[in-house]
Short mmCIF file of C-alpha atoms and ligand atoms in Angstrom, two decimals:
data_model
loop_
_atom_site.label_atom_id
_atom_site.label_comp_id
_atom_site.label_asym_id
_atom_site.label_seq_id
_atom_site.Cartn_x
_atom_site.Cartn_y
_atom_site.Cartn_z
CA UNK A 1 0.00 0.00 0.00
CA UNK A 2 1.76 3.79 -0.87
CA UNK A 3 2.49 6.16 1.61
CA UNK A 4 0.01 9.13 3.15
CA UNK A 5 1.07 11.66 0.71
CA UNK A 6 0.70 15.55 0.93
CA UNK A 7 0.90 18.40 -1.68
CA UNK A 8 1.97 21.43 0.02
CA UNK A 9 1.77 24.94 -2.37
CA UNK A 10 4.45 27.22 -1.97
CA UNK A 11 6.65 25.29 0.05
CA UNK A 12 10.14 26.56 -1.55
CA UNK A 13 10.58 28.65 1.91
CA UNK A 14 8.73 30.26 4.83
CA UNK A 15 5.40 28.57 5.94
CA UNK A 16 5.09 26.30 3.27
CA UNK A 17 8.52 25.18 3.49
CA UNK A 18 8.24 24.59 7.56
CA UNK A 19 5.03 22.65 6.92
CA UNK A 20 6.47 20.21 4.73
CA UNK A 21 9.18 19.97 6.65
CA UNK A 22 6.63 18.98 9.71
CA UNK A 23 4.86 16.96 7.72
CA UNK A 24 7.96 14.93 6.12
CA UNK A 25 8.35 14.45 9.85
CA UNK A 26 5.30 12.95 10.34
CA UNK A 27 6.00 9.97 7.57
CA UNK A 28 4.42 11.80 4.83
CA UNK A 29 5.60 11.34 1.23
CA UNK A 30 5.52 14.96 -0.54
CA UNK A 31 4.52 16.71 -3.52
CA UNK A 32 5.74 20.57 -3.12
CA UNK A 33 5.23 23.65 -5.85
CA UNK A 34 6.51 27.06 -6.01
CA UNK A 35 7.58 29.48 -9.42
CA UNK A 36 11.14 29.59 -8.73
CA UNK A 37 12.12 25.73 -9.60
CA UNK A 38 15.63 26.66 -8.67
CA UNK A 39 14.31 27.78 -4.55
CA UNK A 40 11.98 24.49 -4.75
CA UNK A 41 14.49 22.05 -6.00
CA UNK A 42 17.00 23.29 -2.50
CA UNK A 43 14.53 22.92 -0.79
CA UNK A 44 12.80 19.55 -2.26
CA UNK A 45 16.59 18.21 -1.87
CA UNK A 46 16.78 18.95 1.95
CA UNK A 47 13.26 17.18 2.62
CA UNK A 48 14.78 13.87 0.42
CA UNK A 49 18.31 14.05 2.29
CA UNK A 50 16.39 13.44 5.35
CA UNK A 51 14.85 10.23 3.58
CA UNK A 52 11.50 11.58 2.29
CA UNK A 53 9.76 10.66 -1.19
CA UNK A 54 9.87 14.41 -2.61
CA UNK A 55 7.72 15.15 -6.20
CA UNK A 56 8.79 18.99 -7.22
CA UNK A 57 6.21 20.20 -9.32
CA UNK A 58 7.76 23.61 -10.43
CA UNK A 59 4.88 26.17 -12.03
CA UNK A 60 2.81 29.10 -10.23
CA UNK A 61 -0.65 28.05 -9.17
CA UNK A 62 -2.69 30.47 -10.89
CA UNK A 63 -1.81 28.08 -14.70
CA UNK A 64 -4.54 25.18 -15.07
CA UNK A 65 -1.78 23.14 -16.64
CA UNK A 66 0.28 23.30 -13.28
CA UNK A 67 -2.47 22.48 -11.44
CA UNK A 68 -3.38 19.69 -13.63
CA UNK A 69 0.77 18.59 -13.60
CA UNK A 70 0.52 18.66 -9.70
CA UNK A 71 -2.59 16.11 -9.84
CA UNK A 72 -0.89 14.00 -11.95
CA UNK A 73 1.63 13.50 -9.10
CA UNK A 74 -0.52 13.01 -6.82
CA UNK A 75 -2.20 10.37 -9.54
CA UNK A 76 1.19 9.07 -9.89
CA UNK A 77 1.84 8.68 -6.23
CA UNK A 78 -1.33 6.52 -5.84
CA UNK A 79 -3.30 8.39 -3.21
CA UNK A 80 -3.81 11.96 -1.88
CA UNK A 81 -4.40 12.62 1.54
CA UNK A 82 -3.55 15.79 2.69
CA UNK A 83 -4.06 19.62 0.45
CA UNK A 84 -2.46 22.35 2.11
CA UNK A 85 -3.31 25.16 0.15
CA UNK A 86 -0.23 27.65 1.31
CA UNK A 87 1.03 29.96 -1.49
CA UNK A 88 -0.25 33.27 -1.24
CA UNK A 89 0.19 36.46 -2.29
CA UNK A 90 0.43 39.71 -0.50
CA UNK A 91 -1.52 42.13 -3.35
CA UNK A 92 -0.14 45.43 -4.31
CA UNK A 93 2.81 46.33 -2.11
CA UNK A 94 3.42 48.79 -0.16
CA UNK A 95 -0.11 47.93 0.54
CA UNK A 96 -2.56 50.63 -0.96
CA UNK A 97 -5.67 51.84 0.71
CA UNK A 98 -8.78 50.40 -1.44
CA UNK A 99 -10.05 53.88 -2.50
CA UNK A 100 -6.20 54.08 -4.16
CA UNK A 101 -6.28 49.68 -5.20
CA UNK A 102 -5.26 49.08 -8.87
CA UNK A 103 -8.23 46.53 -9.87
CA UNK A 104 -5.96 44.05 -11.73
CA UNK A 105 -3.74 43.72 -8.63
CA UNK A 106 -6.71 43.08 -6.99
CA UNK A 107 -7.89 40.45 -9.37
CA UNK A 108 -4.57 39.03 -8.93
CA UNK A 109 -4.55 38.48 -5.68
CA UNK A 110 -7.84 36.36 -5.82
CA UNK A 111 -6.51 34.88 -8.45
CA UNK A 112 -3.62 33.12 -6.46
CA UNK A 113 -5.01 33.47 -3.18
CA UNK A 114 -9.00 32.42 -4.14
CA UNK A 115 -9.88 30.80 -7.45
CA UNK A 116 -6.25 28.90 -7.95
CA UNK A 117 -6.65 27.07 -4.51
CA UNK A 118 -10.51 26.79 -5.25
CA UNK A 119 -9.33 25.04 -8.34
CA UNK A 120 -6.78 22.39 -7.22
CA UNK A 121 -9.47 21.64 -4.39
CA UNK A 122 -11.99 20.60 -7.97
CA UNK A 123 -9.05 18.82 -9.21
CA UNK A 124 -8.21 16.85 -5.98
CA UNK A 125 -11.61 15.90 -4.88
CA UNK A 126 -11.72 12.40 -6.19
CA UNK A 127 -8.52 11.50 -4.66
CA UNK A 128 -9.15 13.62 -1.59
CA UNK A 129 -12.83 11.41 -0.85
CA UNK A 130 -11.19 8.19 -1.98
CA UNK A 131 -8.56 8.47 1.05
CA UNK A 132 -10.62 10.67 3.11
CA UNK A 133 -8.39 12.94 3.31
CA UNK A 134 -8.57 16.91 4.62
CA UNK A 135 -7.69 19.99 3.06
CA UNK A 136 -5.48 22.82 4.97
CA UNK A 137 -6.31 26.41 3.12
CA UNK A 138 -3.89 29.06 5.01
CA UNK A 139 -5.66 32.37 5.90
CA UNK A 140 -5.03 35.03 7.77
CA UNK A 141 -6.45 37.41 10.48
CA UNK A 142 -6.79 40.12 7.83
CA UNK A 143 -9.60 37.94 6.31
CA UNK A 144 -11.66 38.71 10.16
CA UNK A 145 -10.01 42.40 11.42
CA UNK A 146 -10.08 45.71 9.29
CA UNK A 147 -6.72 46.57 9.16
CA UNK A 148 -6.28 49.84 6.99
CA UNK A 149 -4.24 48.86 4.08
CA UNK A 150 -4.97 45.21 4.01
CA UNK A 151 -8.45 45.28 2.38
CA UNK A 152 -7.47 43.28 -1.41
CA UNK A 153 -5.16 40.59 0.63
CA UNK A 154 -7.46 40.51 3.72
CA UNK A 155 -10.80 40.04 1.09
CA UNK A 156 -9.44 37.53 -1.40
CA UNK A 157 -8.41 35.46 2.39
CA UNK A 158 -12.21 36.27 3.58
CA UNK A 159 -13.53 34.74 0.31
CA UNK A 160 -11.17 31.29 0.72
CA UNK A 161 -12.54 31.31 3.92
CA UNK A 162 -15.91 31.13 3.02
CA UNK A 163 -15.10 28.43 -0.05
CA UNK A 164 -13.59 26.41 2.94
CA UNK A 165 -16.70 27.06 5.02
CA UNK A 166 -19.13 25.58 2.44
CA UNK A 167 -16.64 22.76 1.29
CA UNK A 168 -16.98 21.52 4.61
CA UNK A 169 -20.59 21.37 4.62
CA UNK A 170 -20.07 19.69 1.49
CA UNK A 171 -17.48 17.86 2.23
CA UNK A 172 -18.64 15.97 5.66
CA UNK A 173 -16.26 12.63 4.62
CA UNK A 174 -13.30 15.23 4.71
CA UNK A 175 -11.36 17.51 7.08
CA UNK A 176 -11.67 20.96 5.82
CA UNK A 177 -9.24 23.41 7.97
CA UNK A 178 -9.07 27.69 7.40
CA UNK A 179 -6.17 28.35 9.76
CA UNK A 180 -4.27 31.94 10.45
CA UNK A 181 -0.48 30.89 11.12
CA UNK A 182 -0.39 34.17 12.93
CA UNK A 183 2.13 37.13 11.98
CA UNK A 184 5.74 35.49 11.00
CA UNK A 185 9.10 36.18 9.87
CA UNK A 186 8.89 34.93 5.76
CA UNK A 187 9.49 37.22 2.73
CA UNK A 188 5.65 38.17 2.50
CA UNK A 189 5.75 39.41 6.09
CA UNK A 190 8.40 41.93 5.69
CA UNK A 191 6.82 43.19 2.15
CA UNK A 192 3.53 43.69 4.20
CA UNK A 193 6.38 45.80 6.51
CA UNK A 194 8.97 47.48 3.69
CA UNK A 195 11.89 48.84 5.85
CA UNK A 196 10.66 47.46 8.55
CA UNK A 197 12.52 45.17 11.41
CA UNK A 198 10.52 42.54 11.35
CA UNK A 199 13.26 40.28 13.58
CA UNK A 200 10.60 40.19 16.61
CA UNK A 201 7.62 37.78 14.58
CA UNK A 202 8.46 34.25 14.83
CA UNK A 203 9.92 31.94 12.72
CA UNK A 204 7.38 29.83 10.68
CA UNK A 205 8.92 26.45 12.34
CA UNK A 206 7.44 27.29 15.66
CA UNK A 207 3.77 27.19 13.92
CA UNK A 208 3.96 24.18 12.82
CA UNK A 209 3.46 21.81 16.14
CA UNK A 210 0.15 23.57 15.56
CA UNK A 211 -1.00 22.29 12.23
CA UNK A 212 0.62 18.93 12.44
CA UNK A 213 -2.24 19.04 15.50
CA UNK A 214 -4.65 19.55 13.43
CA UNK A 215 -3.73 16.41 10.90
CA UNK A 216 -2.48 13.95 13.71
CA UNK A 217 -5.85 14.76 15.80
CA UNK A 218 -7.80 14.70 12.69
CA UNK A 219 -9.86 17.88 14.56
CA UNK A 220 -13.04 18.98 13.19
CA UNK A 221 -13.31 20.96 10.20
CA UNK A 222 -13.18 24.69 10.51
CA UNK A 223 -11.22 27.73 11.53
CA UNK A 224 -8.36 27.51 13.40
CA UNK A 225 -6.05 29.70 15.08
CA UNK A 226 -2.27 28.54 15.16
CA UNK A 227 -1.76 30.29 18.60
CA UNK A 228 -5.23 28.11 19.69
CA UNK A 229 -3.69 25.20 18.55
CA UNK A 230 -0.34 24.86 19.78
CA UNK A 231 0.15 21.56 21.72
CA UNK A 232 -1.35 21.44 25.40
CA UNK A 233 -3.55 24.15 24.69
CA UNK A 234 -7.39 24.27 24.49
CA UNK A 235 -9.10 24.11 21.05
CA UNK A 236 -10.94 26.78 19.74
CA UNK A 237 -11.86 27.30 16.54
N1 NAP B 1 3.94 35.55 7.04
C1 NAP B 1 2.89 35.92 7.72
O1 NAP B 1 2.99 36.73 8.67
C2 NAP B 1 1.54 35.36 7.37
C3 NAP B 1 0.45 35.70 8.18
C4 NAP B 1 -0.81 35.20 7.87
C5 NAP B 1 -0.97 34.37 6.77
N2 NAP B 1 0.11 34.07 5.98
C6 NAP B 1 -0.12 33.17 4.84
O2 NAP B 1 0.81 32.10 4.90
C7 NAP B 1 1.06 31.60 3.57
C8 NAP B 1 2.55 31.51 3.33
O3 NAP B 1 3.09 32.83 3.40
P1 NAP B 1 4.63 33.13 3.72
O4 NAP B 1 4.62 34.28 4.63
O5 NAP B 1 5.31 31.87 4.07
O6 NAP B 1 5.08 33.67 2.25
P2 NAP B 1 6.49 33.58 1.50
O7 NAP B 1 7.61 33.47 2.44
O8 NAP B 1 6.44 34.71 0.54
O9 NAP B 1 6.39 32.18 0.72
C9 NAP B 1 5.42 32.01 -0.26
C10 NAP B 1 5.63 30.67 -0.95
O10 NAP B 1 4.60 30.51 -1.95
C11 NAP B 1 5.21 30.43 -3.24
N3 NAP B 1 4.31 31.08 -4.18
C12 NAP B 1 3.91 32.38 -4.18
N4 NAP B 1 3.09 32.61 -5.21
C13 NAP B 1 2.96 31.43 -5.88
C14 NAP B 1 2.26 31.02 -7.02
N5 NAP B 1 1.50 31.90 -7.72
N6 NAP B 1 2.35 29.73 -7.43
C15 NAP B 1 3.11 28.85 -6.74
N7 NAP B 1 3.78 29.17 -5.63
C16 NAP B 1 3.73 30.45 -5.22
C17 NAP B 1 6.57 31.10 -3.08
O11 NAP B 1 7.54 30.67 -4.03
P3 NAP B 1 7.72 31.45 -5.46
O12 NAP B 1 7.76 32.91 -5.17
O13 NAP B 1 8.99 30.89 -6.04
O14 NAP B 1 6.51 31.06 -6.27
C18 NAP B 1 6.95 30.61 -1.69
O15 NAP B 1 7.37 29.25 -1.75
C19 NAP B 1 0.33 32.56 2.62
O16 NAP B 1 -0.91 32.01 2.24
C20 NAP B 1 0.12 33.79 3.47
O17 NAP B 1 -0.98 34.56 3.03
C21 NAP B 1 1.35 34.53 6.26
#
């Protein structure tokens, strides 16, 4: 019988790359993504030099035949069991107030961070139901709070939100996780911050006890909180 396998999006560094990392830890085989094939191949060779089956898919998420070349991993690796739906993008940066928000950066950032996740969900269904497996879609706080500048990221994360709402009412065979990681210290962070010294927000490895929770449990589907999550503490979602 193959291995629990997971495709992780955007996991050539920060959160993405820390999750598969966690979950490569947790005896999963991998299939990982990002544009930059050079950034995903150091990192897909770090995962396989600690003995883990690594598929690099290079390709951005937003191309249907990228998507469809990441199911055919997963097709090719027998069974899926885990979607975490990670790469994002930040929107226009330095982040514009909406009255001032270029529409086609804003229909970028839904594109990456709404309809291409939305889409490899379609795509992995079949797979998803035959193992019943669980979908992780990473969010953010911005999607819930009004933070003045954040309105195209924090509404394109309020509208994956509410896809991953209704796919788990659709979904009740499946796990179907929203999760905010929480502010951290990965390339997006400090674009969100230009200039800033963003040295004080965590690394993304300390988040991940928290969503290797939510897998290992097998919680409930809904919307977690990493800081909710983290080992020993009570659930709330
Ligand atoms: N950092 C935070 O404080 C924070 C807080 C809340 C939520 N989040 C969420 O956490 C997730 C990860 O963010 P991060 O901070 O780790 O960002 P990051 O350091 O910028 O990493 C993003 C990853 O996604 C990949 N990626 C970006 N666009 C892509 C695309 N179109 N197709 C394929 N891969 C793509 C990047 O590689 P390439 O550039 O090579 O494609 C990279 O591997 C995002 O969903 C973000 O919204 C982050």
């Amino acid at each position: 019988m193959s291995n629990r396998t997971a495709l992780v999006t955007g996991a050539s560094r920060g959160l993405g790359r820390a999750l598969a990392a966690g979950l490569a830890r947790e005896g999963f085989d991998l299939i990982v993504d990002a544009r930059d094939g050079a950034a995903l191949e150091a990192a897909a060779g770090a995962l396989r030099a600690a003995g883990t089956v690594v598929t690099a898919v290079p390709g951005d998420v937003t191309d249907p035949e990228h998507r469809a070349a990441l199911l055919a991993a997963a097709q090719a690796a027998g069974r899926l069991d885990l979607l975490v739906n990670n790469a994002g993008t930040l929107g226009a940066s330095p982040l514009p107030a909406l009255a001032d928000y270029p529409p086609d950066e804003l229909r970028a950032a839904f594109e990456v961070n709404v309809i291409a996740p939305v889409a490899l969900i379609q795509l992995a269904l079949p797979l998803l139901r035959a193992s019943g497996g669980a979908v992780l879609n990473i969010t953010s706080d911005a999607a819930v709070e009004a933070y003045a500048g954040w309105g195209g990221y924090g509404a394109a994360k309020a509208a994956l939100e509410q896809a991953s709402n209704v796919l788990a009412a659709e979904e009740p065979t499946l796990r179907v996780w929203w999760a905010d990681p929480g502010d951290l210290r990965t390339d997006m962070h400090q674009l969100a911050f230009p200039g800033e010294d963003i040295s004080d927000r965590p690394e993304p490895a300390t988040v991940v006890p928290a969503f290797v929770r939510l897998v290992t449990e097998r919680l409930p589907s809904g919307r977690y909180r990493a800081a909710h999550l983290m080992p020993r503490e009570p659930v709330s979602s």
